[in-house]
Short mmCIF file of C-alpha atoms and ligand atoms in Angstrom, two decimals:
data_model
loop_
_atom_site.label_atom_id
_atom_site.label_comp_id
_atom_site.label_asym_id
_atom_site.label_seq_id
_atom_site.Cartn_x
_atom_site.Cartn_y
_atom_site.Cartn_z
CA UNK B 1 -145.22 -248.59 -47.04
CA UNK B 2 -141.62 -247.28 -47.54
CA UNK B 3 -139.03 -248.72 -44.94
CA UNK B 4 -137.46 -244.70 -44.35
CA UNK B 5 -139.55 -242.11 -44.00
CA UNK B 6 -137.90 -238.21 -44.04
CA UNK B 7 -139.26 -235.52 -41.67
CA UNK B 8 -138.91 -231.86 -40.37
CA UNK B 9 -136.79 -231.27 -37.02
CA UNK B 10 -139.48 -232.13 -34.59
CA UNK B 11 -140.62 -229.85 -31.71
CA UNK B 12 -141.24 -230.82 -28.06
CA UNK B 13 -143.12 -227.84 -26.45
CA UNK B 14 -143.10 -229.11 -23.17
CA UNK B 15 -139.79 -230.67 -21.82
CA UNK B 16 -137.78 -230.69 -18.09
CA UNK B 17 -134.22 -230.54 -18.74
CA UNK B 18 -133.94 -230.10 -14.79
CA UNK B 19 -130.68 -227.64 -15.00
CA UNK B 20 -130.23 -225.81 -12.79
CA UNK B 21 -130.72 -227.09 -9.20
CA UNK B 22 -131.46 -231.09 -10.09
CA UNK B 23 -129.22 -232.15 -12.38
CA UNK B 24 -128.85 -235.66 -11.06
CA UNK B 25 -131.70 -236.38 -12.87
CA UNK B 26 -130.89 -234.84 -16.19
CA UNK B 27 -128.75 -231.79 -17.18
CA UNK B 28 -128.86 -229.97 -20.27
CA UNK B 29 -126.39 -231.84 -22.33
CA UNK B 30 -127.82 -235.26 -21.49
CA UNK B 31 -131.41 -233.89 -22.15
CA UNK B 32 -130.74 -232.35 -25.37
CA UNK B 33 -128.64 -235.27 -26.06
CA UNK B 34 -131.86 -237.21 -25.34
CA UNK B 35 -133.96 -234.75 -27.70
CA UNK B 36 -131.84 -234.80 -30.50
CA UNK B 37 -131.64 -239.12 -30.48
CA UNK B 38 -135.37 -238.82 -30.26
CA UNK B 39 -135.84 -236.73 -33.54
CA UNK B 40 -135.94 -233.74 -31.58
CA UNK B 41 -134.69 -230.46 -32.98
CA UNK B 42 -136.23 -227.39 -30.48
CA UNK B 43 -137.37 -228.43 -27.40
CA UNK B 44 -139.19 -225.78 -25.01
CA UNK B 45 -138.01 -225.80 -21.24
CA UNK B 46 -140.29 -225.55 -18.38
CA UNK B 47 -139.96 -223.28 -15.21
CA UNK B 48 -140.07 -225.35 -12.43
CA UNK B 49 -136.41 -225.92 -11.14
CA UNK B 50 -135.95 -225.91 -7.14
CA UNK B 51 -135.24 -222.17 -7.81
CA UNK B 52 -138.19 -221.46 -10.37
CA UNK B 53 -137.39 -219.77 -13.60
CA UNK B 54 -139.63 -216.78 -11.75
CA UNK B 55 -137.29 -213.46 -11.94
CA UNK B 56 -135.15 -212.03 -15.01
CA UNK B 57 -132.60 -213.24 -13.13
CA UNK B 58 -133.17 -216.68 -12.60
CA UNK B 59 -133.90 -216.93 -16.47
CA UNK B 60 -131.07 -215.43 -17.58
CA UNK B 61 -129.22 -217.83 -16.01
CA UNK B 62 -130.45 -220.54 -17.55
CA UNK B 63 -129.80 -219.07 -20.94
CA UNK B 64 -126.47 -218.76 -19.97
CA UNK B 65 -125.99 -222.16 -18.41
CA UNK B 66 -127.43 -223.67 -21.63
CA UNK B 67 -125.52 -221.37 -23.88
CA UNK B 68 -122.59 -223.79 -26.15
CA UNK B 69 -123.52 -227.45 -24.50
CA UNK B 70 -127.04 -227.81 -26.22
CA UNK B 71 -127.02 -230.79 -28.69
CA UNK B 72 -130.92 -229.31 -29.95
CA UNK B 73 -132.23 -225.71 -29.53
CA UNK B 74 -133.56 -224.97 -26.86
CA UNK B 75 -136.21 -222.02 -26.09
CA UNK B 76 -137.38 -221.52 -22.76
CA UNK B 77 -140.75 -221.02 -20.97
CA UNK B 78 -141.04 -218.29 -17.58
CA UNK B 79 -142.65 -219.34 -14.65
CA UNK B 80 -146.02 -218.12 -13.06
CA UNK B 81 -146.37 -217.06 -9.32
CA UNK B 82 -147.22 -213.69 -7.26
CA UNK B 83 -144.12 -212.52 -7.21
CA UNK B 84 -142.93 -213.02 -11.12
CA UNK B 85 -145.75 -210.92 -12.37
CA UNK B 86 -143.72 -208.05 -11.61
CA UNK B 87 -140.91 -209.29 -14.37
CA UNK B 88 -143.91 -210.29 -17.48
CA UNK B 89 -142.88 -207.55 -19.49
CA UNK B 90 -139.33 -207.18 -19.29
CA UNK B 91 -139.04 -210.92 -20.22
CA UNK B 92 -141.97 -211.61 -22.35
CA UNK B 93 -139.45 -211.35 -25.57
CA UNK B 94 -137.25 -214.04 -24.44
CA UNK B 95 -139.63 -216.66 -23.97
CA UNK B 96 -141.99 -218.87 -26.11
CA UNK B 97 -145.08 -218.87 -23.15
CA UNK B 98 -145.88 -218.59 -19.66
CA UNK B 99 -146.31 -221.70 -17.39
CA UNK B 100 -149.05 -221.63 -14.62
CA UNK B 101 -149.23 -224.28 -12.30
CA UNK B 102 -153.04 -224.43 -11.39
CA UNK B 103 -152.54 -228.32 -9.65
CA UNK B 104 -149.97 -229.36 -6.90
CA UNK B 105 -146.55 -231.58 -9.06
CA UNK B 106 -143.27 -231.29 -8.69
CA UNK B 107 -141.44 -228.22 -7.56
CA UNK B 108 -142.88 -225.58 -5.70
CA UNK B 109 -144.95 -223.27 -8.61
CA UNK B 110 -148.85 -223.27 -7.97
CA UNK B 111 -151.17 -220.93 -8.07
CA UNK B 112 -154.41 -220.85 -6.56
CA UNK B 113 -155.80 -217.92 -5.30
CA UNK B 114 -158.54 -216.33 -7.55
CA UNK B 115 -157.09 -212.53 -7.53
CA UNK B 116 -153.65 -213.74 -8.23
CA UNK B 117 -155.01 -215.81 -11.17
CA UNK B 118 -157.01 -212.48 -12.16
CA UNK B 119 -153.56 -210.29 -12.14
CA UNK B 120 -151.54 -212.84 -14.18
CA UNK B 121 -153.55 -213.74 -17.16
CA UNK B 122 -154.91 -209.66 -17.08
CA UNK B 123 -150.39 -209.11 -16.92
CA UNK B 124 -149.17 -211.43 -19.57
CA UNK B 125 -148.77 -210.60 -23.04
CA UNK B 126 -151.77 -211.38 -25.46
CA UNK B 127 -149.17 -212.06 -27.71
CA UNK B 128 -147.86 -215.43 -26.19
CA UNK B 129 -149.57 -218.18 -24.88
CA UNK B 130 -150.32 -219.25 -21.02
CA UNK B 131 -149.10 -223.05 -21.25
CA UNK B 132 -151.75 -224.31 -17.75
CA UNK B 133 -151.15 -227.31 -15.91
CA UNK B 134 -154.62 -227.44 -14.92
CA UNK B 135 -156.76 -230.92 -14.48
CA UNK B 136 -160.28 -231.64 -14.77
CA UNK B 137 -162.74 -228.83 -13.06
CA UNK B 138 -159.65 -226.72 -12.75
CA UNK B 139 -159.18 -226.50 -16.87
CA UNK B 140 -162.65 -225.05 -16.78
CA UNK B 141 -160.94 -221.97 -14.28
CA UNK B 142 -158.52 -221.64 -17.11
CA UNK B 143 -161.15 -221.16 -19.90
CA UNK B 144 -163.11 -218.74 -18.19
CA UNK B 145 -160.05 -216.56 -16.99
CA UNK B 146 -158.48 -216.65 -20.79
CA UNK B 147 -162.08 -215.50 -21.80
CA UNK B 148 -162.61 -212.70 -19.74
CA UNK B 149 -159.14 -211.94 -20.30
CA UNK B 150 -158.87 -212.46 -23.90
CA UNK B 151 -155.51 -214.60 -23.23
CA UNK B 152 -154.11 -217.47 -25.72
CA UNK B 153 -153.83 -220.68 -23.64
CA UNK B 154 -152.19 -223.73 -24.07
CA UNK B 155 -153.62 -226.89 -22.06
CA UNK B 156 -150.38 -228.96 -21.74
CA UNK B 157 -151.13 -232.82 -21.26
CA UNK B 158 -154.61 -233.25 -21.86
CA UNK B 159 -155.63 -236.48 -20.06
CA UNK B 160 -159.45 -236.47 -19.27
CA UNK B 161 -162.02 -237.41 -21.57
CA UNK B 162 -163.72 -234.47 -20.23
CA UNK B 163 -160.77 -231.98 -20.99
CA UNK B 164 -161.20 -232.71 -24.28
CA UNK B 165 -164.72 -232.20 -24.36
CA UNK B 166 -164.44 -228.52 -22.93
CA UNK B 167 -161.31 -227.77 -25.15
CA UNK B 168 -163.89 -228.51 -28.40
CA UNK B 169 -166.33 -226.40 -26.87
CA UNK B 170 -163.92 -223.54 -25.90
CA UNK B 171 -162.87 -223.45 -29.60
CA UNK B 172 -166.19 -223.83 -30.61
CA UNK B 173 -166.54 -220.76 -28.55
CA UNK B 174 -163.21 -218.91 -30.81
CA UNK B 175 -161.48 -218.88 -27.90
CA UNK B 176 -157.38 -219.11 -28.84
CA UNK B 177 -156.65 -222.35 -27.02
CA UNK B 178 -154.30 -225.22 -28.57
CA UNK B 179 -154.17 -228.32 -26.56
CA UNK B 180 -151.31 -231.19 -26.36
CA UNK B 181 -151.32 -234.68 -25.27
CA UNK B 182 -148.53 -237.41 -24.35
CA UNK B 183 -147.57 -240.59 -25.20
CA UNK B 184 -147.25 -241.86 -21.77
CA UNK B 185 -151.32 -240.81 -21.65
CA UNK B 186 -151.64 -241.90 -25.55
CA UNK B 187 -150.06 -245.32 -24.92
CA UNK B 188 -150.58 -246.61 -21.64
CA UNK B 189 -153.64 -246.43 -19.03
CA UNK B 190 -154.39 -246.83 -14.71
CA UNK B 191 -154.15 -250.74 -15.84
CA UNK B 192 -150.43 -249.90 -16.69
CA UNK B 193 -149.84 -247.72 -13.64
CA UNK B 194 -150.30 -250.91 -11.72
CA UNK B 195 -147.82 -253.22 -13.43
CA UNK B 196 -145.47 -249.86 -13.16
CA UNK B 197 -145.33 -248.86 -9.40
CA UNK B 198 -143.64 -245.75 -9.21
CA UNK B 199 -141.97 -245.70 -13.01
CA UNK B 200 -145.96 -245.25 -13.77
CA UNK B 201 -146.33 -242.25 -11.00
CA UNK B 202 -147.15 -238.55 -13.03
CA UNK B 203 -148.97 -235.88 -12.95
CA UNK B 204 -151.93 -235.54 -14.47
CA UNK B 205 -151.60 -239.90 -13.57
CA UNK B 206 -152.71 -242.61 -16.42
CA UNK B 207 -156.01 -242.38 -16.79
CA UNK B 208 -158.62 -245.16 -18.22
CA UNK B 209 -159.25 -246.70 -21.51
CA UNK B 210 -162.10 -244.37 -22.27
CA UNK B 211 -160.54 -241.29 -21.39
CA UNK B 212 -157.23 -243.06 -23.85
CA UNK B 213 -159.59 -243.21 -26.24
CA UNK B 214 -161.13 -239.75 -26.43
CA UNK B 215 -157.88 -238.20 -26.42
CA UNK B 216 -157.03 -240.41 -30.11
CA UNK B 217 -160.47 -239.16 -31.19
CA UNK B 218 -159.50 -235.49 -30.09
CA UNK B 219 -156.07 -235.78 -32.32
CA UNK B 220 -158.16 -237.02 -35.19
CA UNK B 221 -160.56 -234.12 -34.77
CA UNK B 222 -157.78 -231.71 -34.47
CA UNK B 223 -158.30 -230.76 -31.18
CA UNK B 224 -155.33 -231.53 -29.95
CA UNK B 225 -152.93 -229.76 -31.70
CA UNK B 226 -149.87 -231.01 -30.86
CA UNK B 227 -147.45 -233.82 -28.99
CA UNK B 228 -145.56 -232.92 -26.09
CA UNK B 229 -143.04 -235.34 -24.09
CA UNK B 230 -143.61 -233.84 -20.74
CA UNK B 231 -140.20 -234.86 -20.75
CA UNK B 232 -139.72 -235.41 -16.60
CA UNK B 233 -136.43 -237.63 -15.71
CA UNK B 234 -136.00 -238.64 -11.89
CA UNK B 235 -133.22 -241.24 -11.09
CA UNK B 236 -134.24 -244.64 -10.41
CA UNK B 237 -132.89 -244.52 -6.99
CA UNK B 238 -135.78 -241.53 -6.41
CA UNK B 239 -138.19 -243.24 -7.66
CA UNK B 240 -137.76 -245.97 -5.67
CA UNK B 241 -136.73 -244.15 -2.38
CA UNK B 242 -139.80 -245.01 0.37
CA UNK B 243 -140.07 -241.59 0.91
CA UNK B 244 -142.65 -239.77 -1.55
CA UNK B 245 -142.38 -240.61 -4.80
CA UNK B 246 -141.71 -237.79 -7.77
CA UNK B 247 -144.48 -238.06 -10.00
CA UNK B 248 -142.76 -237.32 -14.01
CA UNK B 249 -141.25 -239.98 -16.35
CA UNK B 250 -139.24 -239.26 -19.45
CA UNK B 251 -140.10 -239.46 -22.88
CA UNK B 252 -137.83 -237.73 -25.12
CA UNK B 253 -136.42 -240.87 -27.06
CA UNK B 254 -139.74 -242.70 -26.94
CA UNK B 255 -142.12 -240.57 -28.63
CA UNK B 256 -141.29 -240.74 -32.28
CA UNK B 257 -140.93 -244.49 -31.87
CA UNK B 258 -144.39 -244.60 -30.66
CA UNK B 259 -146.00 -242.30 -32.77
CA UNK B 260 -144.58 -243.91 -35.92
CA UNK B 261 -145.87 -247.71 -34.31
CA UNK B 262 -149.57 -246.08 -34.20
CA UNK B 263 -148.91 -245.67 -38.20
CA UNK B 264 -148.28 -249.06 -38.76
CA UNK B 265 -151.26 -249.71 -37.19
CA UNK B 266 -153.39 -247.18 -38.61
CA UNK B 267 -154.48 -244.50 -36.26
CA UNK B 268 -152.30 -242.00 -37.50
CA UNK B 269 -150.44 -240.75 -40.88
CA UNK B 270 -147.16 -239.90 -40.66
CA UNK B 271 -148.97 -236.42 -42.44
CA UNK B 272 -150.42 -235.92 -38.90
CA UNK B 273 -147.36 -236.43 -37.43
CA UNK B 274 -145.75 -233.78 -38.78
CA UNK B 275 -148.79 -231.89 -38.38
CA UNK B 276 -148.94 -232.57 -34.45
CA UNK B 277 -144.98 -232.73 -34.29
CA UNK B 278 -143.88 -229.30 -36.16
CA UNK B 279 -146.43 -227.65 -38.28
CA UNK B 280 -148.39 -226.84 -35.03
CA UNK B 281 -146.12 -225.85 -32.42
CA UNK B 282 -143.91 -224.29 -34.54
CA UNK B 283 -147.03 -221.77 -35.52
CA UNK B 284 -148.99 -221.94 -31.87
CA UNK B 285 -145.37 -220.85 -30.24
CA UNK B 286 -144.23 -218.92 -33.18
CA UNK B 287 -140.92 -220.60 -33.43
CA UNK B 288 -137.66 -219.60 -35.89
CA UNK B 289 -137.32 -222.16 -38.83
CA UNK B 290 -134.07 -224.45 -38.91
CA UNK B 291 -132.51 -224.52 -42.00
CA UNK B 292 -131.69 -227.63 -43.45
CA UNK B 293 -132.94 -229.49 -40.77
CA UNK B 294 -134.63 -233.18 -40.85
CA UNK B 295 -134.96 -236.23 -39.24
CA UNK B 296 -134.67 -239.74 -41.20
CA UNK B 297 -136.71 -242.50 -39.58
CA UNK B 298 -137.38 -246.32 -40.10
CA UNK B 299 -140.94 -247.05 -39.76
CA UNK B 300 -141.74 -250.71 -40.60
CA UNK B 301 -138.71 -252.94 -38.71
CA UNK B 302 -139.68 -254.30 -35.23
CA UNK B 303 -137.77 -254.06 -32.35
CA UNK B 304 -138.01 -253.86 -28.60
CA UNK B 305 -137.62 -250.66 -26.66
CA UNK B 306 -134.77 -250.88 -24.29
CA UNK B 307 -133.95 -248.63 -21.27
CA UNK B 308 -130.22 -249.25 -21.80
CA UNK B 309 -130.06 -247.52 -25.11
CA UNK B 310 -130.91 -244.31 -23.56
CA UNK B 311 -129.40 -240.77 -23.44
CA UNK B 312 -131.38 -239.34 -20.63
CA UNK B 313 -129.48 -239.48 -16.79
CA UNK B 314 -132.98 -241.18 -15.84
CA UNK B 315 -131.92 -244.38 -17.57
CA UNK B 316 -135.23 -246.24 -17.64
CA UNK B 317 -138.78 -245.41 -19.28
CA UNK B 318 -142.10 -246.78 -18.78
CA UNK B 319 -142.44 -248.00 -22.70
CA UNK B 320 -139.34 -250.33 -21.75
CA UNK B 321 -140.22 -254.33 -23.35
CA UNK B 322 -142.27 -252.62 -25.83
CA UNK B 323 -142.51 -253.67 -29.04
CA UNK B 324 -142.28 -251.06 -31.82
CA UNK B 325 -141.84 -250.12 -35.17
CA UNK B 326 -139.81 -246.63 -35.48
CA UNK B 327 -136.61 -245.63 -34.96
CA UNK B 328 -134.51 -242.62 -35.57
CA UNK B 329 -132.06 -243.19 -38.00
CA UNK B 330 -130.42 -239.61 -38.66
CA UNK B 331 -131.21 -236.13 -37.72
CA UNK B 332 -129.38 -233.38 -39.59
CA UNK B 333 -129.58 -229.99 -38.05
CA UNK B 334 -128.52 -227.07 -39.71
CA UNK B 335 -126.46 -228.93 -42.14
CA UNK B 336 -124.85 -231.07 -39.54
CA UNK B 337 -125.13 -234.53 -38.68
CA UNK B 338 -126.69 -234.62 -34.91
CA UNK B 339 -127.10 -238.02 -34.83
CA UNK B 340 -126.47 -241.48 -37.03
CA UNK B 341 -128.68 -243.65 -35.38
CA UNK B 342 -126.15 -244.40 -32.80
CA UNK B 343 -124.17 -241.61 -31.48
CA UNK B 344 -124.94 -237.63 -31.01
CA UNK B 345 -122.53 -235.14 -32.51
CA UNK B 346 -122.43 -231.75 -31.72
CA UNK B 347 -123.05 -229.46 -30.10
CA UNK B 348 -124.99 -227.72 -32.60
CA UNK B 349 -127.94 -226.21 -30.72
CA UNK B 350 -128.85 -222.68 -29.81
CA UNK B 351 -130.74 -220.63 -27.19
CA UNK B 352 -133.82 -219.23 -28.89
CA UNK B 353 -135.20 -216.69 -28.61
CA UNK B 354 -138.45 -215.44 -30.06
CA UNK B 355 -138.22 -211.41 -30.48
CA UNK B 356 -136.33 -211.14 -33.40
CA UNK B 357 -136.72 -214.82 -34.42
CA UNK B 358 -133.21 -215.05 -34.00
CA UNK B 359 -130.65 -216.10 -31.46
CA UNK B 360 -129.56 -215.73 -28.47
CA UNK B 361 -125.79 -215.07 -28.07
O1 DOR V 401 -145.47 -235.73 -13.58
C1 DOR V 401 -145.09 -234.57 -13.65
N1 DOR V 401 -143.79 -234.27 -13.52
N2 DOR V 401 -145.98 -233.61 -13.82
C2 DOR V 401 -145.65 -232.31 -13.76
O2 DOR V 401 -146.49 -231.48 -13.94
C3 DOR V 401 -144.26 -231.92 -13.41
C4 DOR V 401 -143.32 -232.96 -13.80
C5 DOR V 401 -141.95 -232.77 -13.21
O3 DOR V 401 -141.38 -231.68 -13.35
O4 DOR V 401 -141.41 -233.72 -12.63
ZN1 ZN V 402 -147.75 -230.43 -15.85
ZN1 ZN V 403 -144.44 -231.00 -17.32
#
């Protein structure tokens, strides 16, 4: 096996950069920061800040905010409740997907009333996808609603065996669904969650061996289509506080690291890497190409993952002790060197946005 391997700007379709309204635990310079050192080059930002990304408002805002201290690009995903339904169309252009909170997790965004779920996926574009958090039974609600509706979903974080099992059927079925995992579900399982305490606390939580292994069988099957962080940074001091504990954990600089150890061991090529890592979520979410763009990895040289090395305000990870083979090197995004292996330059990134393929600014 070659020591370096050379690979397209990676995408990260699912990813809480936290700004505004909680940006003790990351902002977006630290989190893109964080994207770009992982191999990183678009990440896609998720809705639910303590003032959801739920009016035209609220996301223009954010673009703003974001605008000139990205380190990757960033595009941006609008948030699903009663009273954003009203704003689908007018900002349907600027984002990459809508996110629907179907379980209870952090921040206030959940829907669960039937005729409310009825008027959102019958409102949203058929153009862009409905990104669901939405575990076990509730996944099979999703289905049935982007059925009738004729909808394309996206199941973020796929953690049950039986997920998987009704994702296959549902495509079976030629329903438009694409389905993502994690690492943190990929890598580690309930036994982990035990050794972890809180650091091990997410939602949907670490699951068992056999559900671990149905998800690796559903990547090799292609029916999960894609990686996603489910980049979610809380400070230590949170996690540890005896009040309730956030459930999230980061995952931006871990990912390619751990994805490129599962090729050294043989349950993935680094051809399905790039196939879970860009060539899907780039087509599922439509996304602009970056010229001259790629990421240069090692992929055979052991070493130990350490919290301290981070670029994310969280400053810990549950992968922390171990033992790896993969490591970002250099990214290079749009001709410009993002990263060396030690330190991020920029920034370089850009709001995205997906009506003209262009950007935002
Ligand atoms: O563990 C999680 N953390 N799951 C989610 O769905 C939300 C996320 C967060 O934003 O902290
Ligand atoms: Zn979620
Ligand atoms: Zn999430």
């Amino acid at each position: 096996m070659p020591n370096l391997v050379k690979l397209p700007g990676l995408v990260d379709p699912h990813v809480h950069l936290r700004e505004p309204g909680a940006t003790q635990k990351e902002d977006f310079e630290t989190g893109t920061k964080a994207a770009i050192a992982g191999g990183f080059t678009t990440v896609l930002d998720m809705p639910n800040n303590p003032i959801p990304t739920t009016t035209a408002e609220a996301l223009r805002q954010k673009m703003d905010l974001a605008k000139g201290r990205i380190y990757s690009d960033v595009g941006f995903h609008f948030g699903a409740s009663k009273e954003s339904i009203q704003y689908f169309a007018e900002v349907e252009d600027q984002v990459f997907g809508l996110k629907l909170y179907m379980n209870h997790t952090t921040g206030e965004l959940l829907i669960e009333d039937d005729q409310i779920l009825e008027e959102v996926f019958s409102t949203w574009t058929k153009e862009k996808p409905i990104l669901v958090h939405a575990e076990g039974e509730t996944l099979q609600k999703a289905l049935s609603l982007a059925n009738k509706f004729g909808n394309k979903l996206h199941v973020c974080h796929v953690s049950l065996k039986e997920e998987v099992e009704m994702i296959k059927a549902a495509k079976q079925n030629g329903l438009q669904i694409s389905a993502e995992a994690t690492c943190h579900h990929l890598f580690l399982t309930e036994e982990d969650a035990k050794r972890l305490g809180p650091f091990g606390a997410m939602r949907p939580p670490l699951r068992s061996k056999k559900d671990q292994v149905a998800l690796w069988q559903g990547i090799a099957e292609g029916i999960i289509d894609m990686i996603g962080s489910d980049h979610a940074p809380h400070t230590k001091e949170e996690k540890m506080s005896s009040e309730k504990v956030p459930n999230g954990v980061p995952g931006l600089e871990t990912t390619l690291p751990l994805l490129l150890t599962a090729v050294n061991e043989g349950k993935l090529t680094v051809d399905k890497i790039i196939e879970l890592t860009s060539k899907n979520p780039r087509q599922i979410f439509n996304l602009p190409e970056q010229r001259e763009t790629f990421v240069e990895a090692e992929i055979t040289k052991p070493y130990t993952l350490n919290p301290n090395h981070l670029f994310t305000k969280a400053g810990w990870t549950p992968f922390a002790g171990m033992k790896v083979t993969g490591k970002v090197k250099k990214v290079v995004l749009r001709g410009a060197i993002a990263y060396d292996g030690q330190s991020v330059f920029g920034p370089y990134g850009q709001v995205l946005k997906l009506d003209t393929g262009s950007f935002y600014g």
